[in-house]
C-alpha cells in the first residue's frame, strides 16, 4: 500500500512539472521505452543541462560514478540523496541511494579508462521551455551497457589491483627497519608518492603519508664517519642510525693542504687517497668530506695529526639509543638530566673525549659539556655517562618513531694530539612525556 501511494505521488509530481513546462524540441518523435526505467544489464542515466554538450559531459560523469559505486566499496565520498530504481532479478525496486562522488575518479584505475560515450547504445534528449519564464534547458538521457557479468569482472580486477597496492605498502613498511642503502630510501619515497595517488580512502592515504614522513626522517639519521688506513689513505663510510649503509653518490673531498685527492668506491665504502707533502706540521691539517643524500648535505672532517700522516685506525662511532633520565618531572619542568651515550671504538685506538653537544627536540637550549678530558682505552662498546644539572623546560615530545637528538662529539687522540669532531644523530628515550 505504501508503495502504491508513493508511485501515485511521483505520478502527480511529474504531471505538475509537465504542466509548467513544454517540450519544444526532441531527438525522436517517440519517447523510448527504456527512459525512466531500470533495464537489465544497462545503466539508464538522465541529467539536466544547459546545452547538449554539457548533457554529454554530465551523463559521462554520472555513468562513471555509477560504475565506481558498483565496483569499489571502500571509498571516501561526499553524499547526495537521489531517487533511483534498481532492477533486482527482474523486479523493479524504488530506493534512496547515495551517489558517490569520490577521489577514486582521479586514481589511475584500468576499469575507468574504458568508460566512454562511444559505448552508449541509445540517446534521447528533449529541449524543454519553462512556460512562465521562457527559460530553456535540456533533459539528456542515455542507455549504457553494463551487465552483471561485466560488473563481476571489473570488481575482480579492482580487488586484485587493490590487493597488489596494499602489498606494496606493507613491503615498504617492513623495509624501513632494514635499510641497506641510501638509494632504498629515495626509491621508497618515490613508490609511496605513487601509492598516495592510488589510495583514495582516508585511512590508507593517511598511513601512506605517515610512512613517507618516516622515510624522509631517515635522512636526519645519516652521518659520515671514517678511519685512516695508513698515510695517504682514508676510508669513509655512510651510517644510518650508527649502522653502515651503501650509497651510490661519491663524496666530495677537499683539504686545506693535501693534494692529489681521489675518491673511489670500495665495498660499499669510499677509499680516499691523497698527498700530504704540502701540509705544515704547525697547522691544523684536515680532509673535509661532504656528501649530499636526499637533499641533505652531510659533512665530516678528518684531521691529519701531522704532515703526511694520519691517526692510525681511529674510528669511534656513536650508536644505539641515547637515554635521557630526569631526576624529577613537574608539569613541563624537569631537573638534572642523566645522560647515557653508547660509543663504539671500532679501531681500538685509545682516545680522549673532550666535548659533547646535544640538541634534544623538545628542549630549546642545547646541552653542552666542555673540557670533559676523559680517556678511554677499551675496544668496542663504551658507555659514556654524564649529568646535566639544573632545571629545564620541555615542550611537547614528538610522537614520531624517528625523532633524533642531533649534536656533535669532539674526540682527541692522546698519542698524537689530533682532534676530530664527529656529528651525532641518534634516536632517544626519556622518562618524561
CSV table of N, CA and C in Angstrom, one decimal, residues 209-316:
chain,number,residue,atom,x,y,z
A,209,UNK,N,51.0,8.6,3.9
A,209,UNK,CA,51.6,9.8,4.2
A,209,UNK,C,52.5,9.7,5.5
A,210,UNK,N,52.0,9.0,6.5
A,210,UNK,CA,52.8,8.8,7.7
A,210,UNK,C,54.1,8.0,7.4
A,211,UNK,N,54.0,6.9,6.6
A,211,UNK,CA,55.2,6.2,6.3
A,211,UNK,C,56.2,7.0,5.4
A,212,UNK,N,55.7,7.8,4.5
A,212,UNK,CA,56.5,8.7,3.7
A,212,UNK,C,57.3,9.6,4.6
A,213,UNK,N,56.6,10.2,5.6
A,213,UNK,CA,57.3,11.1,6.6
A,213,UNK,C,58.4,10.4,7.4
A,214,UNK,N,58.1,9.1,7.7
A,214,UNK,CA,59.1,8.3,8.5
A,214,UNK,C,60.4,8.1,7.6
A,215,UNK,N,60.1,7.8,6.3
A,215,UNK,CA,61.3,7.5,5.4
A,215,UNK,C,62.1,8.8,5.2
A,216,UNK,N,61.4,10.0,5.1
A,216,UNK,CA,62.1,11.2,4.9
A,216,UNK,C,62.9,11.5,6.2
A,217,UNK,N,62.4,11.1,7.4
A,217,UNK,CA,63.2,11.4,8.6
A,217,UNK,C,64.4,10.6,8.7
A,218,UNK,N,64.5,9.5,7.9
A,218,UNK,CA,65.7,8.7,7.9
A,218,UNK,C,66.9,9.5,7.5
A,219,UNK,N,66.7,10.5,6.6
A,219,UNK,CA,67.8,11.3,6.1
A,219,UNK,C,68.4,12.1,7.3
A,220,UNK,N,67.6,12.4,8.3
A,220,UNK,CA,68.2,13.1,9.5
A,220,UNK,C,69.1,12.2,10.4
A,221,UNK,N,69.0,10.9,10.2
A,221,UNK,CA,69.7,9.9,11.0
A,221,UNK,C,71.0,9.5,10.2
A,222,UNK,N,71.3,10.1,9.1
A,222,UNK,CA,72.5,9.8,8.3
A,222,UNK,C,73.7,10.6,8.8
A,223,UNK,N,74.8,9.9,9.0
A,223,UNK,CA,76.1,10.6,9.3
A,223,UNK,C,77.2,10.0,8.5
A,224,UNK,N,78.3,10.7,8.4
A,224,UNK,CA,79.5,10.3,7.8
A,224,UNK,C,80.6,10.0,8.8
A,225,UNK,N,81.3,9.0,8.6
A,225,UNK,CA,82.4,8.7,9.5
A,225,UNK,C,83.6,8.1,8.7
A,226,UNK,N,84.7,7.8,9.3
A,226,UNK,CA,85.8,7.3,8.5
A,226,UNK,C,87.0,6.9,9.4
A,227,UNK,N,88.0,6.3,8.8
A,227,UNK,CA,89.2,6.0,9.6
A,227,UNK,C,90.4,6.0,8.6
A,228,UNK,N,91.6,6.4,9.2
A,228,UNK,CA,92.8,6.4,8.4
A,228,UNK,C,93.3,4.9,8.3
A,229,UNK,N,93.6,4.5,7.1
A,229,UNK,CA,94.2,3.1,6.9
A,229,UNK,C,95.7,3.2,7.1
A,230,UNK,N,96.3,4.2,6.5
A,230,UNK,CA,97.7,4.4,6.5
A,230,UNK,C,97.9,5.8,6.0
A,231,UNK,N,99.2,6.3,6.0
A,231,UNK,CA,99.5,7.6,5.5
A,231,UNK,C,99.0,7.7,4.0
A,232,UNK,N,98.2,8.7,3.8
A,232,UNK,CA,97.7,9.0,2.4
A,232,UNK,C,96.5,8.2,2.0
A,233,UNK,N,95.9,7.4,3.0
A,233,UNK,CA,94.7,6.7,2.7
A,233,UNK,C,93.7,6.8,3.8
A,234,UNK,N,92.5,7.2,3.4
A,234,UNK,CA,91.4,7.4,4.4
A,234,UNK,C,90.1,6.7,3.9
A,235,UNK,N,89.5,5.9,4.7
A,235,UNK,CA,88.3,5.1,4.4
A,235,UNK,C,87.1,5.8,5.0
A,236,UNK,N,86.1,6.1,4.1
A,236,UNK,CA,84.9,6.9,4.5
A,236,UNK,C,83.7,6.0,4.4
A,237,UNK,N,82.7,6.1,5.3
A,237,UNK,CA,81.6,5.3,5.4
A,237,UNK,C,80.3,6.1,5.8
A,238,UNK,N,79.2,5.8,5.1
A,238,UNK,CA,77.9,6.4,5.4
A,238,UNK,C,77.2,5.5,6.5
A,239,UNK,N,76.7,6.2,7.5
A,239,UNK,CA,76.0,5.4,8.6
A,239,UNK,C,74.5,5.9,8.7
A,240,UNK,N,73.6,4.9,8.9
A,240,UNK,CA,72.2,5.2,9.2
A,240,UNK,C,72.0,4.8,10.6
A,241,UNK,N,71.7,5.7,11.5
A,241,UNK,CA,71.5,5.4,12.9
A,241,UNK,C,72.6,4.6,13.5
A,242,UNK,N,73.9,4.9,13.1
A,242,UNK,CA,75.1,4.2,13.5
A,242,UNK,C,75.4,3.0,12.8
A,243,UNK,N,74.6,2.5,11.9
A,243,UNK,CA,74.9,1.3,11.1
A,243,UNK,C,75.3,1.6,9.7
A,244,UNK,N,76.3,0.9,9.2
A,244,UNK,CA,76.8,1.2,7.8
A,244,UNK,C,75.8,0.9,6.8
A,245,UNK,N,75.6,1.8,5.8
A,245,UNK,CA,74.8,1.5,4.6
A,245,UNK,C,75.5,2.0,3.4
A,246,UNK,N,75.1,1.5,2.2
A,246,UNK,CA,75.7,1.9,1.0
A,246,UNK,C,75.1,3.2,0.4
A,247,UNK,N,75.9,3.8,-0.5
A,247,UNK,CA,75.4,5.0,-1.2
A,247,UNK,C,76.0,5.0,-2.6
A,248,UNK,N,75.2,5.4,-3.6
A,248,UNK,CA,75.8,5.4,-4.9
A,248,UNK,C,76.6,6.7,-5.2
A,249,UNK,N,76.1,7.8,-4.6
A,249,UNK,CA,76.8,9.1,-4.9
A,249,UNK,C,78.2,9.1,-4.2
A,250,UNK,N,79.2,9.7,-4.9
A,250,UNK,CA,80.5,9.8,-4.3
A,250,UNK,C,80.6,11.1,-3.5
A,251,UNK,N,81.3,11.0,-2.3
A,251,UNK,CA,81.5,12.2,-1.6
A,251,UNK,C,82.5,13.2,-2.3
A,252,UNK,N,82.4,14.4,-2.0
A,252,UNK,CA,83.3,15.4,-2.4
A,252,UNK,C,84.4,15.7,-1.3
A,253,UNK,N,85.6,15.7,-1.7
A,253,UNK,CA,86.7,15.8,-0.7
A,253,UNK,C,87.6,16.9,-1.0
A,254,UNK,N,87.8,17.8,-0.1
A,254,UNK,CA,88.8,18.9,-0.2
A,254,UNK,C,89.7,18.9,1.0
A,255,UNK,N,90.7,19.8,0.9
A,255,UNK,CA,91.6,19.8,2.1
A,255,UNK,C,92.3,21.2,2.1
A,256,UNK,N,92.7,21.6,3.3
A,256,UNK,CA,93.4,22.9,3.4
A,256,UNK,C,94.8,22.8,3.0
A,257,UNK,N,95.3,21.6,2.8
A,257,UNK,CA,96.7,21.4,2.5
A,257,UNK,C,97.0,20.2,1.6
A,258,UNK,N,96.3,19.1,1.7
A,258,UNK,CA,96.6,17.9,0.9
A,258,UNK,C,96.2,18.1,-0.5
A,259,UNK,N,96.9,17.4,-1.4
A,259,UNK,CA,96.7,17.5,-2.8
A,259,UNK,C,96.5,16.1,-3.4
A,260,UNK,N,96.4,16.0,-4.8
A,260,UNK,CA,96.2,14.8,-5.5
A,260,UNK,C,95.1,13.9,-4.9
A,261,UNK,N,94.0,14.5,-4.5
A,261,UNK,CA,92.9,13.8,-3.8
A,261,UNK,C,92.1,13.0,-4.9
A,262,UNK,N,91.8,11.7,-4.6
A,262,UNK,CA,91.0,10.9,-5.4
A,262,UNK,C,90.0,10.1,-4.5
A,263,UNK,N,88.9,9.8,-5.1
A,263,UNK,CA,87.9,9.0,-4.3
A,263,UNK,C,87.4,7.9,-5.2
A,264,UNK,N,87.3,6.7,-4.7
A,264,UNK,CA,86.8,5.6,-5.4
A,264,UNK,C,86.0,4.7,-4.5
A,265,UNK,N,84.9,4.0,-5.0
A,265,UNK,CA,84.1,3.1,-4.2
A,265,UNK,C,84.9,1.9,-3.8
A,266,UNK,N,84.6,1.3,-2.6
A,266,UNK,CA,85.3,0.1,-2.1
A,266,UNK,C,84.4,-0.6,-1.2
A,267,UNK,N,83.7,-1.6,-1.7
A,267,UNK,CA,82.8,-2.5,-0.8
A,267,UNK,C,81.8,-1.7,0.0
A,268,UNK,N,81.1,-0.8,-0.7
A,268,UNK,CA,80.1,0.0,0.0
A,268,UNK,C,80.6,1.2,0.7
A,269,UNK,N,81.9,1.3,0.8
A,269,UNK,CA,82.6,2.5,1.4
A,269,UNK,C,83.3,3.2,0.3
A,270,UNK,N,84.1,4.2,0.7
A,270,UNK,CA,84.9,5.0,-0.2
A,270,UNK,C,86.3,5.1,0.3
A,271,UNK,N,87.2,4.9,-0.6
A,271,UNK,CA,88.7,5.0,-0.3
A,271,UNK,C,89.2,6.3,-0.9
A,272,UNK,N,89.7,7.1,0.0
A,272,UNK,CA,90.2,8.5,-0.3
A,272,UNK,C,91.7,8.4,-0.2
A,273,UNK,N,92.4,8.7,-1.3
A,273,UNK,CA,93.8,8.8,-1.3
A,273,UNK,C,94.2,10.2,-1.6
A,274,UNK,N,95.4,10.6,-1.0
A,274,UNK,CA,95.8,12.0,-1.0
A,274,UNK,C,97.3,12.1,-0.8
A,275,UNK,N,97.8,13.2,-1.1
A,275,UNK,CA,99.3,13.5,-0.8
A,275,UNK,C,99.3,14.7,0.2
A,276,UNK,N,100.0,14.5,1.3
A,276,UNK,CA,100.1,15.5,2.3
A,276,UNK,C,101.5,16.1,2.4
A,277,UNK,N,102.2,16.1,1.3
A,277,UNK,CA,103.6,16.6,1.3
A,277,UNK,C,103.6,18.1,1.5
A,278,UNK,N,102.5,18.8,1.2
A,278,UNK,CA,102.5,20.3,1.3
A,278,UNK,C,101.9,20.7,2.6
A,279,UNK,N,101.5,19.8,3.5
A,279,UNK,CA,100.9,20.1,4.8
A,279,UNK,C,102.0,20.5,5.8
A,280,UNK,N,101.7,21.5,6.5
A,280,UNK,CA,102.7,22.0,7.5
A,280,UNK,C,102.4,21.5,8.9
A,281,UNK,N,103.4,21.0,9.6
A,281,UNK,CA,103.1,20.3,10.9
A,281,UNK,C,102.5,21.3,11.9
A,282,UNK,N,102.8,22.6,11.9
A,282,UNK,CA,102.4,23.5,12.9
A,282,UNK,C,100.9,24.0,12.6
A,283,UNK,N,100.3,23.6,11.5
A,283,UNK,CA,99.0,24.0,11.2
A,283,UNK,C,98.0,22.8,11.4
A,284,UNK,N,96.7,23.2,11.6
A,284,UNK,CA,95.6,22.2,11.7
A,284,UNK,C,95.3,21.7,10.3
A,285,UNK,N,95.7,20.5,10.0
A,285,UNK,CA,95.5,19.9,8.7
A,285,UNK,C,94.3,18.9,8.7
A,286,UNK,N,93.6,19.0,7.6
A,286,UNK,CA,92.4,18.1,7.6
A,286,UNK,C,91.9,17.8,6.2
A,287,UNK,N,91.1,16.7,6.1
A,287,UNK,CA,90.3,16.4,4.9
A,287,UNK,C,88.9,16.8,5.2
A,288,UNK,N,88.2,17.6,4.3
A,288,UNK,CA,86.9,18.0,4.5
A,288,UNK,C,86.0,17.2,3.5
A,289,UNK,N,85.2,16.3,4.1
A,289,UNK,CA,84.4,15.3,3.2
A,289,UNK,C,82.9,15.7,3.3
A,290,UNK,N,82.3,15.9,2.1
A,290,UNK,CA,80.9,16.3,2.1
A,290,UNK,C,80.1,15.3,1.1
A,291,UNK,N,78.9,15.0,1.5
A,291,UNK,CA,78.1,14.1,0.6
A,291,UNK,C,76.6,14.6,0.7
A,292,UNK,N,76.0,14.7,-0.4
A,292,UNK,CA,74.5,15.1,-0.4
A,292,UNK,C,73.7,13.9,-0.7
A,293,UNK,N,72.8,13.6,0.3
A,293,UNK,CA,71.9,12.4,0.1
A,293,UNK,C,70.5,12.9,0.4
A,294,UNK,N,69.6,12.7,-0.5
A,294,UNK,CA,68.2,13.1,-0.4
A,294,UNK,C,68.0,14.6,-0.1
A,295,UNK,N,68.9,15.4,-0.6
A,295,UNK,CA,68.8,16.8,-0.4
A,295,UNK,C,69.4,17.3,0.9
A,296,UNK,N,69.9,16.3,1.7
A,296,UNK,CA,70.6,16.7,3.0
A,296,UNK,C,72.1,16.6,2.8
A,297,UNK,N,72.8,17.7,3.2
A,297,UNK,CA,74.2,17.8,3.0
A,297,UNK,C,74.9,17.3,4.3
A,298,UNK,N,75.7,16.2,4.2
A,298,UNK,CA,76.5,15.7,5.3
A,298,UNK,C,77.9,16.1,5.2
A,299,UNK,N,78.5,16.4,6.3
A,299,UNK,CA,79.9,16.8,6.3
A,299,UNK,C,80.7,16.1,7.4
A,300,UNK,N,81.9,15.8,7.1
A,300,UNK,CA,82.8,15.1,8.1
A,300,UNK,C,84.2,15.6,7.9
A,301,UNK,N,84.8,16.0,9.0
A,301,UNK,CA,86.2,16.5,8.9
A,301,UNK,C,87.2,15.5,9.5
A,302,UNK,N,88.2,15.0,8.8
A,302,UNK,CA,89.2,14.1,9.3
A,302,UNK,C,90.5,14.9,9.4
A,303,UNK,N,90.9,15.0,10.7
A,303,UNK,CA,92.1,15.8,11.0
A,303,UNK,C,93.4,15.0,10.8
A,304,UNK,N,94.4,15.6,10.2
A,304,UNK,CA,95.7,14.9,10.0
A,304,UNK,C,96.6,15.3,11.2
A,305,UNK,N,97.2,14.3,11.8
A,305,UNK,CA,97.9,14.6,13.1
A,305,UNK,C,99.2,15.3,12.8
A,306,UNK,N,99.8,15.1,11.6
A,306,UNK,CA,101.0,15.8,11.2
A,306,UNK,C,101.1,15.7,9.7
A,307,UNK,N,102.1,16.4,9.2
A,307,UNK,CA,102.2,16.5,7.7
A,307,UNK,C,102.5,15.1,7.2
A,308,UNK,N,101.6,14.6,6.3
A,308,UNK,CA,101.8,13.4,5.6
A,308,UNK,C,101.4,12.1,6.3
A,309,UNK,N,100.9,12.2,7.5
A,309,UNK,CA,100.4,11.0,8.2
A,309,UNK,C,99.0,11.3,8.8
A,310,UNK,N,98.4,10.2,9.3
A,310,UNK,CA,97.1,10.4,9.9
A,310,UNK,C,97.0,9.5,11.1
A,311,UNK,N,96.0,9.6,11.9
A,311,UNK,CA,95.8,8.8,13.1
A,311,UNK,C,95.6,7.4,12.6
A,312,UNK,N,96.1,6.4,13.4
A,312,UNK,CA,96.1,5.0,12.9
A,312,UNK,C,94.8,4.3,13.4
A,313,UNK,N,94.0,3.9,12.4
A,313,UNK,CA,92.8,3.2,12.7
A,313,UNK,C,91.9,3.8,13.8
A,314,UNK,N,91.8,5.1,13.8
A,314,UNK,CA,91.0,5.8,14.8
A,314,UNK,C,89.5,5.9,14.3
A,315,UNK,N,88.6,5.1,14.9
A,315,UNK,CA,87.2,5.2,14.4
A,315,UNK,C,86.3,4.9,15.7
A,316,UNK,N,85.7,6.0,16.1
A,316,UNK,CA,84.8,6.0,17.3
A,316,UNK,C,83.5,6.5,16.8
